[in-house]
Short mmCIF file of C-alpha atoms and ligand atoms in Angstrom, two decimals:
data_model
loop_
_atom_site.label_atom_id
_atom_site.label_comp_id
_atom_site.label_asym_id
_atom_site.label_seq_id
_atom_site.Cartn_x
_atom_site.Cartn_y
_atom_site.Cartn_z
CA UNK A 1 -10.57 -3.06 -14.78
CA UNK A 2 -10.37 -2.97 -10.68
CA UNK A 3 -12.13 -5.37 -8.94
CA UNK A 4 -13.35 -4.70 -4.71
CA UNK A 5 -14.42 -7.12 -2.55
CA UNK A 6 -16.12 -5.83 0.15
CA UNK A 7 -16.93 -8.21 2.93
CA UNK A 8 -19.80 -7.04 5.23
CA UNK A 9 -19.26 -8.16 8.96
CA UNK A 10 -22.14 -6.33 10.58
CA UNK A 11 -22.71 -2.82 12.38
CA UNK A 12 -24.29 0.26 12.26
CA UNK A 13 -24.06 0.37 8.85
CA UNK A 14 -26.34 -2.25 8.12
CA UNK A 15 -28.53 -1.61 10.59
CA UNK A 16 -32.11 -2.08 10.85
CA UNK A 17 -35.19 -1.73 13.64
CA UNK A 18 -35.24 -0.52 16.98
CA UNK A 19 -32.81 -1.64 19.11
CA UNK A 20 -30.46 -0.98 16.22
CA UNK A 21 -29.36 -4.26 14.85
CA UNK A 22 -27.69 -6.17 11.82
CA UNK A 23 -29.71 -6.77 8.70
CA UNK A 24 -28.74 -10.21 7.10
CA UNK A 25 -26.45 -10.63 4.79
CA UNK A 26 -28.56 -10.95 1.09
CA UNK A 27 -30.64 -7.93 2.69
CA UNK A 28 -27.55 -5.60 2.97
CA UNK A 29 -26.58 -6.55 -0.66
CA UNK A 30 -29.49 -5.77 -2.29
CA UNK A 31 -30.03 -2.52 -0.10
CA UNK A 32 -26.15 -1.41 -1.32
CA UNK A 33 -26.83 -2.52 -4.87
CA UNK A 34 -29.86 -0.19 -4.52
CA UNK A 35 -27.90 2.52 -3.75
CA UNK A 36 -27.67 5.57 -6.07
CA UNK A 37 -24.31 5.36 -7.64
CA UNK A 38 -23.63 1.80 -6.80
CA UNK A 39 -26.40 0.43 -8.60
CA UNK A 40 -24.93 -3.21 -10.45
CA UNK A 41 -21.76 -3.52 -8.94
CA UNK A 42 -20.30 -0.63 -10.85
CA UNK A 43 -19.19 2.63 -8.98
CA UNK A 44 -20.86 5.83 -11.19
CA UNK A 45 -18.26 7.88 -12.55
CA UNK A 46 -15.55 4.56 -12.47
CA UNK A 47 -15.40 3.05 -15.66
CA UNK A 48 -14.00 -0.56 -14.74
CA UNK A 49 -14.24 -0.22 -11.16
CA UNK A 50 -17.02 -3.31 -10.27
CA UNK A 51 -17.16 -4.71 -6.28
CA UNK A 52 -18.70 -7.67 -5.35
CA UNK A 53 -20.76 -7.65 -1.31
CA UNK A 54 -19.64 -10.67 0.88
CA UNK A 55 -21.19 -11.32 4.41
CA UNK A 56 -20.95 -13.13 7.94
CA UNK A 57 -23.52 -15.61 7.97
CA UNK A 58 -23.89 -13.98 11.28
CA UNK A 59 -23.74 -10.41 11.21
CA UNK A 60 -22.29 -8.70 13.88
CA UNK A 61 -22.55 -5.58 16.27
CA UNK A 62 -19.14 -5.26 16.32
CA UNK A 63 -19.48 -4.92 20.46
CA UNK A 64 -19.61 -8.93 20.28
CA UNK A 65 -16.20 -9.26 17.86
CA UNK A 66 -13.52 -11.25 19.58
CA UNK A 67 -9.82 -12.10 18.31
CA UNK A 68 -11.88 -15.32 16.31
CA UNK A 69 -13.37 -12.96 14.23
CA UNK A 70 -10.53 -11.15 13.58
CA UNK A 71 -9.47 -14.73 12.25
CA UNK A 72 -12.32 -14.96 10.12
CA UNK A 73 -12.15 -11.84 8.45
CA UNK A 74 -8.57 -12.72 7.50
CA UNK A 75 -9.27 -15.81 6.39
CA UNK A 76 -12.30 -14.65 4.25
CA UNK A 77 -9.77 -12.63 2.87
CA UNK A 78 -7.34 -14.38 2.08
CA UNK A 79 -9.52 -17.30 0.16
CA UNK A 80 -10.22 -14.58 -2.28
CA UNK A 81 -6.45 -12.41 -2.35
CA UNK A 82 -5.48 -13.55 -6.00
CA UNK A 83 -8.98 -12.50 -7.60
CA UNK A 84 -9.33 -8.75 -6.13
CA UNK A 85 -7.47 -5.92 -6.59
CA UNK A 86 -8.90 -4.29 -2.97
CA UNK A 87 -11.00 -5.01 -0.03
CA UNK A 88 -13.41 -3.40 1.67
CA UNK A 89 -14.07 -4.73 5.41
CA UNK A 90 -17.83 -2.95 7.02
CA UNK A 91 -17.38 -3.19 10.39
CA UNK A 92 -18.86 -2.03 13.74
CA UNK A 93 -17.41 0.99 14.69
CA UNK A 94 -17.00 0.38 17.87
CA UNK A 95 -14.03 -1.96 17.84
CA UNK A 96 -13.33 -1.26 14.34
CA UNK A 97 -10.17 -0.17 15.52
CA UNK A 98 -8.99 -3.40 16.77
CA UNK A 99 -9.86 -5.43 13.30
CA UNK A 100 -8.32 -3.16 11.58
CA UNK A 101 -5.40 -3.06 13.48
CA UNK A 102 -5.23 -6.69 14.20
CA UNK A 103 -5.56 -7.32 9.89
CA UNK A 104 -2.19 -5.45 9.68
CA UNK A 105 -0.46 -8.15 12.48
CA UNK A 106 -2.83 -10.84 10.14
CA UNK A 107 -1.70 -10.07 7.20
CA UNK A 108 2.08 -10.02 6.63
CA UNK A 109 2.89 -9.48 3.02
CA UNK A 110 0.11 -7.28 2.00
CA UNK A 111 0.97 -6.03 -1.14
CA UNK A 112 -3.28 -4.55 -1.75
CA UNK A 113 -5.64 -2.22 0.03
CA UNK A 114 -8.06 -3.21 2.86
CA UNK A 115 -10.09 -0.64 3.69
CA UNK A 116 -12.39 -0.78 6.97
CA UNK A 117 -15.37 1.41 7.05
CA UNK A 118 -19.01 1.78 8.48
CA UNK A 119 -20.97 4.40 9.63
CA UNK A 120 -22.45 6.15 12.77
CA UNK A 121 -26.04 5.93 10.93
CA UNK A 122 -27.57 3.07 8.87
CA UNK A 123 -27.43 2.73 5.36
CA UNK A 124 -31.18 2.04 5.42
CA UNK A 125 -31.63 6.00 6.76
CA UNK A 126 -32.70 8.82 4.62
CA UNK A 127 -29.73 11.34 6.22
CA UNK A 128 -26.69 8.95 6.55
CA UNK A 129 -22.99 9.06 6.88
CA UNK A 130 -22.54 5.49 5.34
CA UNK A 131 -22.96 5.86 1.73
CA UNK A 132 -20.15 8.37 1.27
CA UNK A 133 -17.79 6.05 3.60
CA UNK A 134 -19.06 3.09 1.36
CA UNK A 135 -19.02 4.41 -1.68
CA UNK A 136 -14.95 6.54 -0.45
CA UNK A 137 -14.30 3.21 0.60
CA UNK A 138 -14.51 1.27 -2.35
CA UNK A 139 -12.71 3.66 -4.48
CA UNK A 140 -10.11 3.97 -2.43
CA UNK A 141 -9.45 0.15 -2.24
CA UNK A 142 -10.34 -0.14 -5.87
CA UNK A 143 -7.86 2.91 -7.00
CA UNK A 144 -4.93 3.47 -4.56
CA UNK A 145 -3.11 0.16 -4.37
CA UNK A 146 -2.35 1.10 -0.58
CA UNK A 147 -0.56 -2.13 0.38
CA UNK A 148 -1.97 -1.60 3.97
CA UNK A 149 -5.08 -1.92 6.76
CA UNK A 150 -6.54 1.16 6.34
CA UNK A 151 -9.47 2.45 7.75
CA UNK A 152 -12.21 5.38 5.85
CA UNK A 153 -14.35 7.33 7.95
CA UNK A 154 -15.75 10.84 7.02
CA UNK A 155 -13.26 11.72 4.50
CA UNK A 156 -10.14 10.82 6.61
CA UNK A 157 -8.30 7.90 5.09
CA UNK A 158 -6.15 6.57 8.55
CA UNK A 159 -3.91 3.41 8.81
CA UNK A 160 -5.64 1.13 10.78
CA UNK A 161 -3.28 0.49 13.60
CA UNK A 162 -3.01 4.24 13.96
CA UNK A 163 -6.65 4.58 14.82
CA UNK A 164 -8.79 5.59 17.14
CA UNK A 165 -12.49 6.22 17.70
CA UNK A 166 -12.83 9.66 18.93
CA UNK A 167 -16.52 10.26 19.00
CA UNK A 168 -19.41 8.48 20.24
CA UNK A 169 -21.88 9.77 17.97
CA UNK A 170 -20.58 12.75 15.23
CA UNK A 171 -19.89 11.69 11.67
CA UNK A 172 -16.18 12.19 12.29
CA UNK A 173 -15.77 9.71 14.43
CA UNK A 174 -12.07 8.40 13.87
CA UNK A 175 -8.41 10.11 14.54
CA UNK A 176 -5.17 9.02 14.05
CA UNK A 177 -3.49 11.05 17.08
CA UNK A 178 -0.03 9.53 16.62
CA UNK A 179 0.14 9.51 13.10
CA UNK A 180 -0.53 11.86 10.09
CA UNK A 181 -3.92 10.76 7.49
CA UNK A 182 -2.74 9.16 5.08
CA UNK A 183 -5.57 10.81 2.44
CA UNK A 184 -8.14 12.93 2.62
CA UNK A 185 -11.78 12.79 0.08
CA UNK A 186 -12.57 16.15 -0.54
CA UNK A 187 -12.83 18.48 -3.46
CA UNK A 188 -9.44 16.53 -4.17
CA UNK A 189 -8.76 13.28 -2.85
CA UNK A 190 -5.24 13.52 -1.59
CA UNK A 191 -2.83 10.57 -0.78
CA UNK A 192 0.41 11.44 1.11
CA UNK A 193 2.27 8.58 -0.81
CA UNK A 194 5.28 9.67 1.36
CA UNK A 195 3.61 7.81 4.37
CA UNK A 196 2.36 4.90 2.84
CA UNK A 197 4.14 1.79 3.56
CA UNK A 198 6.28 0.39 0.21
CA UNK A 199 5.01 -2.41 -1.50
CA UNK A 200 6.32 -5.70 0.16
CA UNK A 201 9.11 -7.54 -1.63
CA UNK A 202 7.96 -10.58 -4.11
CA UNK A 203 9.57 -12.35 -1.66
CA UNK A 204 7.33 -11.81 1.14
CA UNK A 205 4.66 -10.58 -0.61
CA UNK A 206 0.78 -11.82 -0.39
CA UNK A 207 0.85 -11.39 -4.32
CA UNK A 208 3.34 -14.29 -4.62
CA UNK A 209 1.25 -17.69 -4.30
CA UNK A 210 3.57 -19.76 -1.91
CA UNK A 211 3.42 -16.63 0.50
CA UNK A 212 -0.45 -16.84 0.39
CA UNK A 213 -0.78 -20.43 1.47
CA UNK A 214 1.98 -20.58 3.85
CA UNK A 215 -0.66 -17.58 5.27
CA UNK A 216 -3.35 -19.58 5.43
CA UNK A 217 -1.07 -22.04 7.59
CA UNK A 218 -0.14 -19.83 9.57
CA UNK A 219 -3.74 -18.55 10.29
CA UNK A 220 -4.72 -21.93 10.97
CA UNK A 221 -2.50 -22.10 13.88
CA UNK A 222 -3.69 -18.36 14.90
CA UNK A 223 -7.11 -19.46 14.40
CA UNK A 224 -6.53 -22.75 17.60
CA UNK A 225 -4.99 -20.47 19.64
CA UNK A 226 -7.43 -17.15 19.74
CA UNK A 227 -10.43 -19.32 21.45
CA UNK A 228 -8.25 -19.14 24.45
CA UNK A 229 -7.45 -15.60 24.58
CA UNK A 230 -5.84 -14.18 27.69
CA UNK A 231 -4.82 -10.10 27.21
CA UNK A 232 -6.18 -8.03 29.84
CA UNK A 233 -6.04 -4.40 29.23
CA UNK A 234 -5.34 -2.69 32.37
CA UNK A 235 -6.06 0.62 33.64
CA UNK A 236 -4.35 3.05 35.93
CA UNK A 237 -6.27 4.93 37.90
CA UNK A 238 -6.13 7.01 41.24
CA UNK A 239 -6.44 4.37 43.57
CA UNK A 240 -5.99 1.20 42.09
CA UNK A 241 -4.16 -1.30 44.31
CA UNK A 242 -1.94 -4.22 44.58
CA UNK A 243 -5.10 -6.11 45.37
CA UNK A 244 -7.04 -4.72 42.62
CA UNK A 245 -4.03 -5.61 40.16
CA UNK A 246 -3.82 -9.01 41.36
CA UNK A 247 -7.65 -9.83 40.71
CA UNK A 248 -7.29 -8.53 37.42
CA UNK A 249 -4.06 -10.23 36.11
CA UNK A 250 -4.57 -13.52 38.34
CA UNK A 251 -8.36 -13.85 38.47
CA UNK A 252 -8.89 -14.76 35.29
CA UNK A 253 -9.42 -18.49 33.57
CA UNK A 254 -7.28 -19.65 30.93
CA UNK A 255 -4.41 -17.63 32.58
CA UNK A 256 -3.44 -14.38 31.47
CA UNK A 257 -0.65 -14.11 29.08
CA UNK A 258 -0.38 -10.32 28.38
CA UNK A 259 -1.19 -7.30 29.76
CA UNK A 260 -1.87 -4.01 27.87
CA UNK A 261 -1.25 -1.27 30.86
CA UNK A 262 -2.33 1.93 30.20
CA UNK A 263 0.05 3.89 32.26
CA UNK A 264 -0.56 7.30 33.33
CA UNK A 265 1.70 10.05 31.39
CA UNK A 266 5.18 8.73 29.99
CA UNK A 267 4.33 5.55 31.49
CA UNK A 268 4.23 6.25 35.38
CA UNK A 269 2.31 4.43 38.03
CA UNK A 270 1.90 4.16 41.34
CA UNK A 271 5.16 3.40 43.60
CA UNK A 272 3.47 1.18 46.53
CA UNK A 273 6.18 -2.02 46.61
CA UNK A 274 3.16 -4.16 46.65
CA UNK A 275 1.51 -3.38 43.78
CA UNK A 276 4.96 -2.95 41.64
CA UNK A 277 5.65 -6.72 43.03
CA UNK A 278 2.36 -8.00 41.37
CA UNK A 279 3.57 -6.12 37.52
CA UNK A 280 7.07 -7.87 38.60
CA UNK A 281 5.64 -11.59 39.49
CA UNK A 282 3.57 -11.46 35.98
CA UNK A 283 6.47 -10.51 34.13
CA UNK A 284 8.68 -13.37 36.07
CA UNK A 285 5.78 -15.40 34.78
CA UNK A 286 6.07 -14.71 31.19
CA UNK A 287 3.27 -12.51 31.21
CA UNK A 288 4.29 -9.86 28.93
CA UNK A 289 3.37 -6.29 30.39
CA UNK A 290 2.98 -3.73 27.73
CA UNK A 291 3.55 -0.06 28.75
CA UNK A 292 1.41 2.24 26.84
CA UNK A 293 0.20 5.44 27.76
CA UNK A 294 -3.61 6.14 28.67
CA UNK A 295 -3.23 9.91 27.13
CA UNK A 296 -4.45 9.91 23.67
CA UNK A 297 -1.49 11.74 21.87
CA UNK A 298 2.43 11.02 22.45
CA UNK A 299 4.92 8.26 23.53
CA UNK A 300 6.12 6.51 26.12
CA UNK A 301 9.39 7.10 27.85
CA UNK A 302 9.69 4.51 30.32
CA UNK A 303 12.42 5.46 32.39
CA UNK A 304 11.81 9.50 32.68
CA UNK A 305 9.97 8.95 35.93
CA UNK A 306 11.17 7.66 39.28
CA UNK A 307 7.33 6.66 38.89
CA UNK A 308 8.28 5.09 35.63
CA UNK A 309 7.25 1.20 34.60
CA UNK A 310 10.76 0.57 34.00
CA UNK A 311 11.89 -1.40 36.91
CA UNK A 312 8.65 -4.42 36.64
CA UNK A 313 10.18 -5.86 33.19
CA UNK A 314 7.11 -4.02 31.46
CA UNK A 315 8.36 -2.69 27.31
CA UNK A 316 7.65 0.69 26.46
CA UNK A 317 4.63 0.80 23.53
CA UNK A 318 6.19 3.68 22.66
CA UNK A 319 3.34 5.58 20.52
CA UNK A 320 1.40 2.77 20.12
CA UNK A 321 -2.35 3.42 20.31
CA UNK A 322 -3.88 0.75 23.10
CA UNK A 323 -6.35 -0.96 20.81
CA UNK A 324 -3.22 -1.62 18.13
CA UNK A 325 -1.18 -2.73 21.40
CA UNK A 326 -3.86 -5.29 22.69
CA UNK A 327 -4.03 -6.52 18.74
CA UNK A 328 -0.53 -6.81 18.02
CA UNK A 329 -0.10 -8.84 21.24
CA UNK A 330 -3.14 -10.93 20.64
CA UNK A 331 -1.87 -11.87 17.17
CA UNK A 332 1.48 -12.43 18.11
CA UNK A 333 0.96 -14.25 20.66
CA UNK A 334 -1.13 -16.82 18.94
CA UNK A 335 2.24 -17.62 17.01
CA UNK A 336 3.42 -19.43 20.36
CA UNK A 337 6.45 -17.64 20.59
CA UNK A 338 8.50 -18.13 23.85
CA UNK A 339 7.78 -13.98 25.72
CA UNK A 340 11.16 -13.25 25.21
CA UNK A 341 10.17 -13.01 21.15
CA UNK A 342 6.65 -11.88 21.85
CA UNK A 343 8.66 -9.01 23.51
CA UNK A 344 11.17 -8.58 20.43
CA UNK A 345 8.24 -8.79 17.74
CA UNK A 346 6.04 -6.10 20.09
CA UNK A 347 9.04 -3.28 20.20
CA UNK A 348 9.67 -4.42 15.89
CA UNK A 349 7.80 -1.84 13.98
CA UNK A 350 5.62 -4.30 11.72
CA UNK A 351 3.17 -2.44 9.89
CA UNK A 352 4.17 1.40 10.60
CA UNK A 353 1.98 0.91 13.85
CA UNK A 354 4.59 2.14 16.12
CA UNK A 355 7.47 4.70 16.44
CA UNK A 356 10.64 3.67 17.57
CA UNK A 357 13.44 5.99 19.12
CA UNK A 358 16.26 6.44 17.06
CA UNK A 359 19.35 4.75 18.35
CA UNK A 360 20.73 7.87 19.39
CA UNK A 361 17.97 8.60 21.83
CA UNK A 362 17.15 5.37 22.95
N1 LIG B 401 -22.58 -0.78 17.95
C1 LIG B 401 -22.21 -0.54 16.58
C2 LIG B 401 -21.08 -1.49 16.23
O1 LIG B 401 -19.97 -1.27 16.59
C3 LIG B 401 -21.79 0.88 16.41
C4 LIG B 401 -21.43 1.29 15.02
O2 LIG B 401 -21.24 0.50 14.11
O3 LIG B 401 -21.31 2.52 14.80
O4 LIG B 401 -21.35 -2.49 15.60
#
């Protein structure tokens, strides 16, 4: 006997009407317990494997998720961690990314499967991409025992801080460009066990009781600090300025206290004193300035360049993917960590999210 729970947050996949928009709740239930294969709470072709559908009150397009919901989700999960043996998170994908990313930061400790999925077309349409991500979905968190965030889309099992969405509109609409799948659904559903993170130690692990409420403690304090969020993700372009720079780290109320820079190439901007003294005054500040690249595939390597972001106190992301950058910060950050172990906890590999140089190259 397996038991999912899959909490329903909203987007395309539950879908309805013209502007496309969230179906309630009690309405998405009832449409997924309608579904062929899924009828009951069972899974056809499962024996033992029964989910049960949870909900936002509100329903989300997932274009209106902040780091509170993020809260929520993990929260909603964790209320429930002793009586499931996998979770299913439907999500918006357009930040689906992010949540998924951000549960791995949430969730230290977890020793189950949480598998975020959705669709590009509604659940509610006759041609649809969302039952076989629902239905992949739910056996995978019902059958693996993946102690990860993972997220399902079109056959392509990904870790979630590995993610990316890749495509606006085609079925296949994740990629994990720094990382291999961890499974494929095909004709054989294929799990390179090999990748998959190892099941936590009892001692930290979410399966062990005192773990789970010092958790929920710890997501309480999370959960005061997210309302005043302050990461700005910032850009490089052709162009941009020390002006430009300045309004975006210093314009904004409460004050920023990260900055996700997506560098150009190995991490390379431009060399005009004045804008390198704005990077330099945040980072005197204790505004931590993440170096990531803006190119989809590869890693950082800060100090290749004469160009390089080096020299401003900004940390290399190394291979880390933007959105898992901007979640790892948010989350860590909301511990209220003095920046110098906000910077130690954002080059630690927590959750397989980012690839570290070995000693001998760094
Ligand atoms: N706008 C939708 C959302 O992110 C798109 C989708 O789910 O595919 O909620």
């Amino acid at each position: 006997m397996s038991k999912v729970y899959v909490l329903y947050t909203g987007g395309t996949i539950g879908c309805t009407g013209s502007p496309l928009a969230p179906m309630p709740g009690p309405q998405f239930e009832a449409l997924v317990q309608s579904m062929p294969g899924l009828e009951n709470g069972t899974v056809a072709g499962y024996a033992g494997l029964q989910y049960t559908v949870a909900w936002f009150e509100q329903p989300l397009d997932s274009s209106n998720m902040t780091p509170s919901d993020w809260i929520t989700i993990a929260n909603a999960l964790v209320a429930v961690y002793a009586d499931y043996d996998g979770f299913v998170v439907l999500h918006g994908t357009d930040t689906m990314a992010f949540s998924a990313a951000a549960m791995s930061f949430l969730l230290p400790g977890l020793s189950k499967p949480v598998v975020f999925s959705g669709s590009q077309i509604p659940l509610e349409a006759t041609v649809n991409d969302a039952l076989p991500n629902l239905t992949g979905a739910i056996v995978l968190a019902g059958t693996t025992s993946i102690p990860e965030s993972l997220l399902y889309f079109d056959s392509l099992l990904l870790r979630g801080n590995r993610s990316v969405k890749v495509n606006a509109n085609q079925f296949a609409a994740f990629a994990s460009p720094n990382f291999p799948p961890l499974g494929t659904v095909g004709t054989e559903t294929t799990i390179q066990s090999q990748l998959v993170l190892p099941a936590p130690a009892w001692n930290v692990s979410l399966s062990n009781p005192a773990n789970l409420s010092a958790l929920s403690a710890q997501l309480a304090t999370q959960a005061q600090v997210m309302p005043n969020f302050a990461i700005i993700t910032m850009i490089f372009y052709p162009g941009i300025t020390a002006s430009l720079a300045n309004a975006m780290i210093n314009g904004s109320t409460p004050s920023t206290k990260g900055v996700v820079i997506e560098a150009f190439g190995e991490g390379n901007g431009p060399s005009d004193p004045a804008f390198l003294q704005v990077l330099s005054r945040a980072n005197d500040a204790g505004i931590v300035l993440m170096a990531n690249t803006q190119v989809l595939t590869g890693t950082v390597n800060i100090g290749a360049y004469a160009t390089g972001l080096a020299g401003v106190g900004a940390i290399s992301a190394y291979d880390m993917v933007p959105s898992a950058s901007l979640a790892k910060l948010a989350c860590v950050t909301a511990l209220i960590l003095p920046p110098a172990s906000i910077k130690a906890a954002m080059q630690t590999n927590i959750a397989g999210e980012i690839t570290l140089p070995s000693t001998a190259n760094a």
